[in-house]
Amino acid sequence: MIDLRCVSVALTLVVSTAAYAAQEVPACTAGAGYTPICGMAPPEDLELSPDAGFLFLSTTPGLADSHRSRLRVMDLASRQVSDMVIERQAEPGWGERSCKAPQATMGAHGIHLSTRADGRVQLLVVNHTGRETVEFLEPISDGKSWKAIWRGCVESQDGTLLNDVAATPDGGFVVTAMFSFSAMKADPRLEKLLDGRATGHLLAWHANQGLRRLPDSQAPAPNGVQVSQDGQSVWFAAWPGSGVWQYDLKLQKVVRKIALDFLPDNLSWTADGQLLTAGVPDVQTFRRCFLSHDEFCPSASVVALIDPLKGTSRALWRAEAGVLYGASMALQVGRDVYVGAFAGDRMLLLPDALPPL
């Protein structure tokens, strides 16, 4: 999803934190096909830990800018959420040597978990705090919970707001660049992000090539991103364009556009090779909620499955306004699906939403 604080700055909008304090927190009540897990900062992006016992969460500032962007951990058994402890110990081969450790507390926007060629686990994190970077972390478990060791980073000089990141099999990554800060400063109108025009593009990084813009990858506010298992295709959400697009890394162009009837946010792979995505229904909904600064602005939610081979999609789950506040991510855990959000105080559990593995 968009980092709402960065967009607020770019559009020179003033976000009122006092409004959040006066809001009444909606009841945490289960409904048909879903169970809310409440009492947390907005869990915008989700990854399942290697031991399948925890979720790694990135936290947004929320619509009322009342939260601190950071990494968190949720124990799936107890549903307890805590901040992830991050230690700093640089290591060659993780990012670029010239990229220094973050001086301030690290933020977290898009995140992606993968296994490196040497078998070690890697968590990539898009960080906006003090700089635009992709941070390389190594998650470590003590058998009871997880912490992370900062190993390195890649700093963007592209002049754009980074959004989401996905590792590539060759040790690199692809990251979505949503919009240009200079363009938004020159013409700070929200409609530039919502009317479907191309505002951003894809960036790719590899140790041998550095960070570079991918040719012919321009798209309307590129959002969530995933890379195919063979490393040949990048799938990303053209957010206000209501579609998920396929970019061929060999041909260096967009080769497929799958239209959806909502605004797809983050993406994740299912166990059988489909893509899960979640989002809000339309730009009118996002506009209304963004401009209201209402942390619990009612918005409907959609979770969909995309078959990348057939180029088709189908709705997995829909909910009326008020069940979740800004659906942003859907992640498979066994047969269950967890749904994150960019605002509010909760995520959702959709039990047995997927067929047996």
mmCIF file of C-alpha atoms in Angstrom:
data_model
loop_
_atom_site.group_PDB
_atom_site.id
_atom_site.type_symbol
_atom_site.label_atom_id
_atom_site.label_comp_id
_atom_site.label_asym_id
_atom_site.label_seq_id
_atom_site.Cartn_x
_atom_site.Cartn_y
_atom_site.Cartn_z
ATOM 1 C CA MET A 1 0.000 0.000 0.000
ATOM 2 C CA ILE A 2 0.974 3.659 -0.193
ATOM 3 C CA ASP A 3 2.925 4.899 2.814
ATOM 4 C CA LEU A 4 0.282 7.393 3.878
ATOM 5 C CA ARG A 5 2.689 9.643 5.766
ATOM 6 C CA CYS A 6 4.923 10.062 2.702
ATOM 7 C CA VAL A 7 1.943 10.832 0.501
ATOM 8 C CA SER A 8 0.691 13.373 3.030
ATOM 9 C CA VAL A 9 4.026 15.167 2.922
ATOM 10 C CA ALA A 10 4.193 15.032 -0.866
ATOM 11 C CA LEU A 11 0.684 16.429 -1.204
ATOM 12 C CA THR A 12 1.258 19.019 1.557
ATOM 13 C CA LEU A 13 -1.751 17.745 3.494
ATOM 14 C CA VAL A 14 -1.926 18.167 7.263
ATOM 15 C CA VAL A 15 -2.875 14.993 9.144
ATOM 16 C CA SER A 16 -4.662 15.486 12.458
ATOM 17 C CA THR A 17 -3.627 13.094 15.205
ATOM 18 C CA ALA A 18 -6.153 14.594 17.611
ATOM 19 C CA ALA A 19 -8.987 13.163 15.512
ATOM 20 C CA TYR A 20 -7.732 9.637 16.111
ATOM 21 C CA ALA A 21 -7.707 10.044 19.887
ATOM 22 C CA ALA A 22 -11.375 11.029 19.858
ATOM 23 C CA GLN A 23 -12.512 8.124 17.721
ATOM 24 C CA GLU A 24 -14.429 5.221 19.161
ATOM 25 C CA VAL A 25 -12.718 1.923 18.419
ATOM 26 C CA PRO A 26 -15.136 -0.416 16.627
ATOM 27 C CA ALA A 27 -16.094 -3.686 18.309
ATOM 28 C CA CYS A 28 -13.904 -6.706 17.613
ATOM 29 C CA THR A 29 -16.630 -9.109 16.513
ATOM 30 C CA ALA A 30 -16.374 -12.230 14.366
ATOM 31 C CA GLY A 31 -18.636 -12.658 11.357
ATOM 32 C CA ALA A 32 -19.472 -15.171 8.670
ATOM 33 C CA GLY A 33 -16.182 -16.579 7.388
ATOM 34 C CA TYR A 34 -13.847 -14.272 9.284
ATOM 35 C CA THR A 35 -12.343 -13.674 12.727
ATOM 36 C CA PRO A 36 -10.783 -10.300 13.580
ATOM 37 C CA ILE A 37 -7.512 -10.130 15.518
ATOM 38 C CA CYS A 38 -7.559 -6.705 17.144
ATOM 39 C CA GLY A 39 -5.505 -4.360 19.294
ATOM 40 C CA MET A 40 -2.519 -3.735 17.022
ATOM 41 C CA ALA A 41 -1.058 -1.020 14.803
ATOM 42 C CA PRO A 42 -2.084 -1.482 11.148
ATOM 43 C CA PRO A 43 -0.328 -4.619 9.766
ATOM 44 C CA GLU A 44 0.188 -3.474 6.170
ATOM 45 C CA ASP A 45 2.381 -6.315 4.866
ATOM 46 C CA LEU A 46 2.761 -9.882 6.153
ATOM 47 C CA GLU A 47 5.269 -12.728 5.859
ATOM 48 C CA LEU A 48 5.153 -16.170 7.471
ATOM 49 C CA SER A 49 8.214 -17.022 9.564
ATOM 50 C CA PRO A 50 10.362 -19.997 8.453
ATOM 51 C CA ASP A 51 9.075 -22.118 11.368
ATOM 52 C CA ALA A 52 5.463 -21.234 10.405
ATOM 53 C CA GLY A 53 4.738 -20.191 13.997
ATOM 54 C CA PHE A 54 4.840 -16.401 13.600
ATOM 55 C CA LEU A 55 3.929 -13.606 11.242
ATOM 56 C CA PHE A 56 6.373 -10.821 10.430
ATOM 57 C CA LEU A 57 4.403 -7.567 10.122
ATOM 58 C CA SER A 58 5.206 -4.145 8.710
ATOM 59 C CA THR A 59 3.311 -1.333 10.381
ATOM 60 C CA THR A 60 2.031 1.816 8.661
ATOM 61 C CA PRO A 61 1.449 5.226 10.288
ATOM 62 C CA GLY A 62 -2.254 4.756 9.551
ATOM 63 C CA LEU A 63 -4.760 7.246 8.185
ATOM 64 C CA ALA A 64 -4.437 9.460 11.279
ATOM 65 C CA ASP A 65 -0.620 9.220 11.381
ATOM 66 C CA SER A 66 -0.917 7.822 14.905
ATOM 67 C CA HIS A 67 1.544 4.932 14.604
ATOM 68 C CA ARG A 68 5.254 4.468 14.084
ATOM 69 C CA SER A 69 6.358 2.542 11.017
ATOM 70 C CA ARG A 70 8.326 -0.516 12.184
ATOM 71 C CA LEU A 71 8.709 -4.291 12.023
ATOM 72 C CA ARG A 72 6.669 -6.438 14.403
ATOM 73 C CA VAL A 73 6.176 -10.136 15.169
ATOM 74 C CA MET A 74 2.920 -11.940 15.954
ATOM 75 C CA ASP A 75 2.828 -15.333 17.644
ATOM 76 C CA LEU A 76 0.166 -17.278 15.744
ATOM 77 C CA ALA A 77 -0.671 -19.453 18.756
ATOM 78 C CA SER A 78 -1.176 -16.663 21.302
ATOM 79 C CA ARG A 79 -1.828 -13.825 18.816
ATOM 80 C CA GLN A 80 0.475 -11.633 20.868
ATOM 81 C CA VAL A 81 2.263 -8.892 18.910
ATOM 82 C CA SER A 82 5.608 -7.342 19.806
ATOM 83 C CA ASP A 83 8.228 -5.155 18.137
ATOM 84 C CA MET A 84 10.955 -7.084 16.365
ATOM 85 C CA VAL A 85 14.356 -6.637 17.994
ATOM 86 C CA ILE A 86 16.869 -5.541 15.333
ATOM 87 C CA GLU A 87 20.616 -5.748 15.868
ATOM 88 C CA ARG A 88 23.180 -4.222 13.511
ATOM 89 C CA GLN A 89 26.060 -6.265 12.130
ATOM 90 C CA ALA A 90 27.018 -5.581 8.535
ATOM 91 C CA GLU A 91 28.201 -8.476 6.385
ATOM 92 C CA PRO A 92 29.698 -8.400 2.861
ATOM 93 C CA GLY A 93 27.377 -9.751 0.195
ATOM 94 C CA TRP A 94 24.233 -8.297 1.730
ATOM 95 C CA GLY A 95 23.482 -5.151 -0.282
ATOM 96 C CA GLU A 96 26.067 -2.558 -1.297
ATOM 97 C CA ARG A 97 29.239 -1.822 0.671
ATOM 98 C CA SER A 98 28.638 1.927 0.373
ATOM 99 C CA CYS A 99 25.256 1.708 2.135
ATOM 100 C CA LYS A 100 25.630 2.437 5.849
ATOM 101 C CA ALA A 101 23.539 1.140 8.736
ATOM 102 C CA PRO A 102 20.451 3.238 9.525
ATOM 103 C CA GLN A 103 21.131 5.773 12.264
ATOM 104 C CA ALA A 104 17.529 6.134 13.360
ATOM 105 C CA THR A 105 14.906 3.519 14.133
ATOM 106 C CA MET A 106 14.187 1.655 10.935
ATOM 107 C CA GLY A 107 10.762 1.911 9.369
ATOM 108 C CA ALA A 108 9.062 -0.851 7.399
ATOM 109 C CA HIS A 109 6.775 -0.694 4.373
ATOM 110 C CA GLY A 110 6.877 -3.603 1.905
ATOM 111 C CA ILE A 111 8.651 -6.741 3.149
ATOM 112 C CA HIS A 112 9.719 -10.021 1.521
ATOM 113 C CA LEU A 113 11.119 -13.239 2.999
ATOM 114 C CA SER A 114 13.334 -15.558 0.963
ATOM 115 C CA THR A 115 16.160 -18.086 1.261
ATOM 116 C CA ARG A 116 19.609 -17.087 0.039
ATOM 117 C CA ALA A 117 21.885 -19.317 -2.033
ATOM 118 C CA ASP A 118 23.809 -20.333 1.115
ATOM 119 C CA GLY A 119 20.587 -21.451 2.833
ATOM 120 C CA ARG A 120 20.314 -18.485 5.195
ATOM 121 C CA VAL A 121 17.022 -16.631 5.510
ATOM 122 C CA GLN A 122 16.729 -13.062 4.267
ATOM 123 C CA LEU A 123 14.067 -10.454 5.005
ATOM 124 C CA LEU A 124 14.038 -7.484 2.622
ATOM 125 C CA VAL A 125 12.430 -4.321 4.002
ATOM 126 C CA VAL A 126 11.486 -1.093 2.237
ATOM 127 C CA ASN A 127 12.463 1.711 4.617
ATOM 128 C CA HIS A 128 11.399 5.369 4.354
ATOM 129 C CA THR A 129 12.771 6.541 7.710
ATOM 130 C CA GLY A 130 15.488 9.065 6.941
ATOM 131 C CA ARG A 131 16.178 7.667 3.484
ATOM 132 C CA GLU A 132 14.722 5.516 0.685
ATOM 133 C CA THR A 133 16.362 2.104 1.055
ATOM 134 C CA VAL A 134 15.883 -1.605 0.793
ATOM 135 C CA GLU A 135 17.306 -3.061 4.006
ATOM 136 C CA PHE A 136 18.714 -6.604 4.204
ATOM 137 C CA LEU A 137 17.879 -8.377 7.472
ATOM 138 C CA GLU A 138 18.601 -11.899 8.644
ATOM 139 C CA PRO A 139 15.804 -13.256 10.878
ATOM 140 C CA ILE A 140 17.054 -15.384 13.772
ATOM 141 C CA SER A 141 14.928 -17.583 16.065
ATOM 142 C CA ASP A 142 15.698 -18.501 19.671
ATOM 143 C CA GLY A 143 12.949 -21.128 19.635
ATOM 144 C CA LYS A 144 10.510 -18.776 21.382
ATOM 145 C CA SER A 145 10.356 -15.785 19.065
ATOM 146 C CA TRP A 146 12.276 -14.005 16.303
ATOM 147 C CA LYS A 147 14.718 -11.132 16.093
ATOM 148 C CA ALA A 148 16.608 -9.798 13.070
ATOM 149 C CA ILE A 149 20.191 -8.806 12.349
ATOM 150 C CA TRP A 150 20.731 -5.917 9.940
ATOM 151 C CA ARG A 151 23.287 -7.082 7.363
ATOM 152 C CA GLY A 152 23.283 -4.365 4.703
ATOM 153 C CA CYS A 153 21.202 -2.182 2.409
ATOM 154 C CA VAL A 154 20.761 -0.573 -1.000
ATOM 155 C CA GLU A 155 19.934 3.119 -1.095
ATOM 156 C CA SER A 156 17.787 4.501 -3.902
ATOM 157 C CA GLN A 157 18.829 7.679 -5.694
ATOM 158 C CA ASP A 158 15.884 7.345 -8.089
ATOM 159 C CA GLY A 159 13.919 10.218 -6.561
ATOM 160 C CA THR A 160 10.796 8.086 -6.130
ATOM 161 C CA LEU A 161 8.846 6.633 -3.242
ATOM 162 C CA LEU A 162 9.643 2.929 -2.994
ATOM 163 C CA ASN A 163 6.750 0.670 -2.071
ATOM 164 C CA ASP A 164 7.235 -3.097 -2.119
ATOM 165 C CA VAL A 165 10.132 -5.461 -2.782
ATOM 166 C CA ALA A 166 10.672 -9.085 -3.850
ATOM 167 C CA ALA A 167 13.905 -11.074 -4.013
ATOM 168 C CA THR A 168 15.055 -12.648 -7.283
ATOM 169 C CA PRO A 169 16.627 -16.128 -7.516
ATOM 170 C CA ASP A 170 19.978 -14.638 -8.609
ATOM 171 C CA GLY A 171 20.456 -12.829 -5.283
ATOM 172 C CA GLY A 172 19.011 -9.501 -6.330
ATOM 173 C CA PHE A 173 15.590 -7.914 -5.951
ATOM 174 C CA VAL A 174 12.879 -5.963 -7.757
ATOM 175 C CA VAL A 175 11.241 -2.993 -6.040
ATOM 176 C CA THR A 176 8.269 -0.878 -7.074
ATOM 177 C CA ALA A 177 8.799 2.891 -7.383
ATOM 178 C CA MET A 178 5.385 4.445 -6.872
ATOM 179 C CA PHE A 179 5.805 8.108 -7.785
ATOM 180 C CA SER A 180 8.370 10.879 -8.128
ATOM 181 C CA PHE A 181 8.787 13.169 -5.121
ATOM 182 C CA SER A 182 9.774 16.086 -7.359
ATOM 183 C CA ALA A 183 6.738 15.650 -9.593
ATOM 184 C CA MET A 184 4.397 15.571 -6.600
ATOM 185 C CA LYS A 185 6.093 18.628 -5.099
ATOM 186 C CA ALA A 186 5.651 20.545 -8.354
ATOM 187 C CA ASP A 187 2.005 19.546 -8.710
ATOM 188 C CA PRO A 188 0.696 18.218 -5.357
ATOM 189 C CA ARG A 189 -2.672 16.828 -6.360
ATOM 190 C CA LEU A 190 -4.040 13.550 -5.095
ATOM 191 C CA GLU A 191 -5.730 12.935 -8.433
ATOM 192 C CA LYS A 192 -2.337 12.418 -10.079
ATOM 193 C CA LEU A 193 -2.099 9.167 -8.125
ATOM 194 C CA LEU A 194 -5.683 8.093 -8.646
ATOM 195 C CA ASP A 195 -6.612 8.794 -12.258
ATOM 196 C CA GLY A 196 -4.725 5.867 -13.797
ATOM 197 C CA ARG A 197 -1.836 7.762 -15.381
ATOM 198 C CA ALA A 198 1.670 6.258 -15.215
ATOM 199 C CA THR A 199 3.384 7.740 -12.149
ATOM 200 C CA GLY A 200 6.047 5.132 -11.380
ATOM 201 C CA HIS A 201 8.039 2.137 -12.583
ATOM 202 C CA LEU A 202 10.048 -0.910 -11.533
ATOM 203 C CA LEU A 203 13.630 -0.913 -10.258
ATOM 204 C CA ALA A 204 15.908 -3.950 -10.165
ATOM 205 C CA TRP A 205 19.106 -4.470 -8.180
ATOM 206 C CA HIS A 206 21.911 -6.985 -8.504
ATOM 207 C CA ALA A 207 25.353 -6.848 -6.940
ATOM 208 C CA ASN A 208 26.990 -6.768 -10.386
ATOM 209 C CA GLN A 209 24.727 -4.106 -11.865
ATOM 210 C CA GLY A 210 23.556 -1.902 -9.021
ATOM 211 C CA LEU A 211 20.080 -0.393 -8.817
ATOM 212 C CA ARG A 212 18.588 0.379 -12.223
ATOM 213 C CA ARG A 213 15.262 1.271 -13.744
ATOM 214 C CA LEU A 214 13.675 -1.496 -15.795
ATOM 215 C CA PRO A 215 12.861 -0.358 -19.360
ATOM 216 C CA ASP A 216 9.203 0.065 -20.342
ATOM 217 C CA SER A 217 7.967 -0.700 -16.822
ATOM 218 C CA GLN A 218 6.050 2.534 -16.253
ATOM 219 C CA ALA A 219 2.639 2.016 -14.658
ATOM 220 C CA PRO A 220 0.007 3.745 -12.514
ATOM 221 C CA ALA A 221 1.359 3.869 -8.937
ATOM 222 C CA PRO A 222 3.066 0.418 -8.854
ATOM 223 C CA ASN A 223 2.314 -1.245 -5.529
ATOM 224 C CA GLY A 224 2.801 -4.871 -4.398
ATOM 225 C CA VAL A 225 5.298 -7.066 -6.240
ATOM 226 C CA GLN A 226 6.311 -10.720 -6.530
ATOM 227 C CA VAL A 227 8.793 -12.597 -8.734
ATOM 228 C CA SER A 228 8.045 -15.955 -10.375
ATOM 229 C CA GLN A 229 9.908 -19.013 -9.119
ATOM 230 C CA ASP A 230 11.955 -19.234 -12.331
ATOM 231 C CA GLY A 231 12.955 -15.573 -11.988
ATOM 232 C CA GLN A 232 11.647 -14.664 -15.440
ATOM 233 C CA SER A 233 8.527 -12.686 -14.569
ATOM 234 C CA VAL A 234 7.711 -9.846 -12.220
ATOM 235 C CA TRP A 235 4.093 -9.601 -11.145
ATOM 236 C CA PHE A 236 3.029 -6.253 -9.692
ATOM 237 C CA ALA A 237 -0.111 -4.373 -8.760
ATOM 238 C CA ALA A 238 -0.943 -1.390 -10.945
ATOM 239 C CA TRP A 239 -2.897 -0.061 -8.004
ATOM 240 C CA PRO A 240 -5.193 2.746 -9.276
ATOM 241 C CA GLY A 241 -5.356 0.952 -12.620
ATOM 242 C CA SER A 242 -7.240 -1.916 -10.926
ATOM 243 C CA GLY A 243 -4.966 -4.561 -12.368
ATOM 244 C CA VAL A 244 -2.068 -6.924 -11.816
ATOM 245 C CA TRP A 245 0.563 -6.760 -14.555
ATOM 246 C CA GLN A 246 3.247 -9.204 -15.679
ATOM 247 C CA TYR A 247 6.659 -7.837 -16.657
ATOM 248 C CA ASP A 248 8.991 -10.155 -18.577
ATOM 249 C CA LEU A 249 12.592 -9.615 -17.423
ATOM 250 C CA LYS A 250 14.060 -11.127 -20.604
ATOM 251 C CA LEU A 251 11.854 -9.206 -23.035
ATOM 252 C CA GLN A 252 12.005 -6.146 -20.748
ATOM 253 C CA LYS A 253 8.398 -5.132 -21.157
ATOM 254 C CA VAL A 254 4.915 -5.672 -19.733
ATOM 255 C CA VAL A 255 3.434 -8.734 -21.418
ATOM 256 C CA ARG A 256 0.112 -9.180 -19.625
ATOM 257 C CA LYS A 257 -2.446 -7.089 -17.740
ATOM 258 C CA ILE A 258 -5.079 -8.827 -15.622
ATOM 259 C CA ALA A 259 -8.028 -6.538 -14.895
ATOM 260 C CA LEU A 260 -9.684 -6.632 -11.466
ATOM 261 C CA ASP A 261 -12.791 -4.944 -10.095
ATOM 262 C CA PHE A 262 -10.964 -3.393 -7.126
ATOM 263 C CA LEU A 263 -7.641 -1.731 -6.236
ATOM 264 C CA PRO A 264 -5.098 -4.540 -5.641
ATOM 265 C CA ASP A 265 -2.488 -3.776 -3.017
ATOM 266 C CA ASN A 266 0.183 -6.279 -1.934
ATOM 267 C CA LEU A 267 0.704 -9.704 -3.513
ATOM 268 C CA SER A 268 1.714 -13.117 -2.162
ATOM 269 C CA TRP A 269 2.183 -16.604 -3.626
ATOM 270 C CA THR A 270 -0.019 -19.491 -2.557
ATOM 271 C CA ALA A 271 1.319 -23.021 -2.118
ATOM 272 C CA ASP A 272 -0.089 -24.047 -5.529
ATOM 273 C CA GLY A 273 1.439 -21.141 -7.454
ATOM 274 C CA GLN A 274 -1.420 -18.670 -7.526
ATOM 275 C CA LEU A 275 -1.262 -15.041 -6.447
ATOM 276 C CA LEU A 276 -3.272 -13.685 -3.543
ATOM 277 C CA THR A 277 -4.100 -10.002 -3.393
ATOM 278 C CA ALA A 278 -6.358 -7.754 -1.325
ATOM 279 C CA GLY A 279 -7.607 -4.202 -1.553
ATOM 280 C CA VAL A 280 -10.374 -1.630 -1.346
ATOM 281 C CA PRO A 281 -13.091 -1.383 -4.017
ATOM 282 C CA ASP A 282 -12.303 1.861 -5.846
ATOM 283 C CA VAL A 283 -10.444 5.177 -5.900
ATOM 284 C CA GLN A 284 -13.485 6.995 -4.521
ATOM 285 C CA THR A 285 -13.243 4.906 -1.347
ATOM 286 C CA PHE A 286 -9.533 5.586 -0.936
ATOM 287 C CA ARG A 287 -9.951 9.311 -1.650
ATOM 288 C CA ARG A 288 -12.735 9.637 0.933
ATOM 289 C CA CYS A 289 -10.810 7.809 3.645
ATOM 290 C CA PHE A 290 -7.437 9.425 2.933
ATOM 291 C CA LEU A 291 -8.837 12.952 3.054
ATOM 292 C CA SER A 292 -10.911 12.267 6.176
ATOM 293 C CA HIS A 293 -7.870 11.102 8.225
ATOM 294 C CA ASP A 294 -10.356 8.774 9.940
ATOM 295 C CA GLU A 295 -8.456 5.719 11.193
ATOM 296 C CA PHE A 296 -11.666 3.684 11.096
ATOM 297 C CA CYS A 297 -13.047 5.019 7.835
ATOM 298 C CA PRO A 298 -15.511 2.391 6.567
ATOM 299 C CA SER A 299 -14.359 0.657 3.407
ATOM 300 C CA ALA A 300 -15.348 -2.616 1.810
ATOM 301 C CA SER A 301 -12.685 -5.312 1.401
ATOM 302 C CA VAL A 302 -11.838 -7.774 -1.354
ATOM 303 C CA VAL A 303 -9.459 -10.754 -1.430
ATOM 304 C CA ALA A 304 -8.828 -12.381 -4.815
ATOM 305 C CA LEU A 305 -6.905 -15.286 -6.310
ATOM 306 C CA ILE A 306 -5.064 -14.852 -9.616
ATOM 307 C CA ASP A 307 -4.016 -17.743 -11.833
ATOM 308 C CA PRO A 308 -0.835 -16.479 -13.555
ATOM 309 C CA LEU A 309 -0.846 -19.271 -16.131
ATOM 310 C CA LYS A 310 -4.390 -18.681 -17.301
ATOM 311 C CA GLY A 311 -4.396 -14.953 -16.677
ATOM 312 C CA THR A 312 -7.681 -15.188 -14.779
ATOM 313 C CA SER A 313 -8.883 -14.086 -11.362
ATOM 314 C CA ARG A 314 -11.704 -14.825 -8.974
ATOM 315 C CA ALA A 315 -12.890 -13.267 -5.728
ATOM 316 C CA LEU A 316 -12.045 -15.441 -2.734
ATOM 317 C CA TRP A 317 -13.767 -13.272 -0.137
ATOM 318 C CA ARG A 318 -15.648 -9.977 0.055
ATOM 319 C CA ALA A 319 -16.760 -7.993 3.075
ATOM 320 C CA GLU A 320 -18.958 -4.971 3.551
ATOM 321 C CA ALA A 321 -17.613 -1.698 4.891
ATOM 322 C CA GLY A 322 -16.557 -1.755 8.527
ATOM 323 C CA VAL A 323 -15.193 -5.311 8.751
ATOM 324 C CA LEU A 324 -11.623 -4.177 7.989
ATOM 325 C CA TYR A 325 -10.111 -0.721 7.504
ATOM 326 C CA GLY A 326 -8.135 -0.579 4.279
ATOM 327 C CA ALA A 327 -7.422 -4.166 3.188
ATOM 328 C CA SER A 328 -3.832 -4.363 1.935
ATOM 329 C CA MET A 329 -2.511 -7.933 2.032
ATOM 330 C CA ALA A 330 -3.615 -11.577 1.970
ATOM 331 C CA LEU A 331 -1.297 -14.404 3.016
ATOM 332 C CA GLN A 332 -1.831 -18.160 3.033
ATOM 333 C CA VAL A 333 -1.015 -20.083 6.235
ATOM 334 C CA GLY A 334 -2.049 -23.702 5.730
ATOM 335 C CA ARG A 335 -5.665 -23.546 4.624
ATOM 336 C CA ASP A 336 -6.195 -20.206 6.364
ATOM 337 C CA VAL A 337 -5.716 -16.729 4.946
ATOM 338 C CA TYR A 338 -4.608 -13.735 7.009
ATOM 339 C CA VAL A 339 -5.634 -10.301 5.731
ATOM 340 C CA GLY A 340 -3.699 -7.167 6.697
ATOM 341 C CA ALA A 341 -4.705 -3.497 6.480
ATOM 342 C CA PHE A 342 -3.148 -0.048 6.135
ATOM 343 C CA ALA A 343 -5.406 1.544 8.776
ATOM 344 C CA GLY A 344 -7.409 0.608 11.867
ATOM 345 C CA ASP A 345 -6.414 -1.710 14.688
ATOM 346 C CA ARG A 346 -6.774 -5.230 13.286
ATOM 347 C CA MET A 347 -6.157 -7.971 10.778
ATOM 348 C CA LEU A 348 -8.538 -10.738 9.788
ATOM 349 C CA LEU A 349 -8.283 -14.506 9.840
ATOM 350 C CA LEU A 350 -10.248 -16.313 7.131
ATOM 351 C CA PRO A 351 -10.306 -19.913 8.390
ATOM 352 C CA ASP A 352 -10.269 -22.727 5.832
ATOM 353 C CA ALA A 353 -10.518 -20.214 2.988
ATOM 354 C CA LEU A 354 -8.330 -22.341 0.689
ATOM 355 C CA PRO A 355 -8.566 -26.030 -0.322
ATOM 356 C CA PRO A 356 -6.332 -28.630 1.375
ATOM 357 C CA LEU A 357 -2.678 -28.553 0.395
#
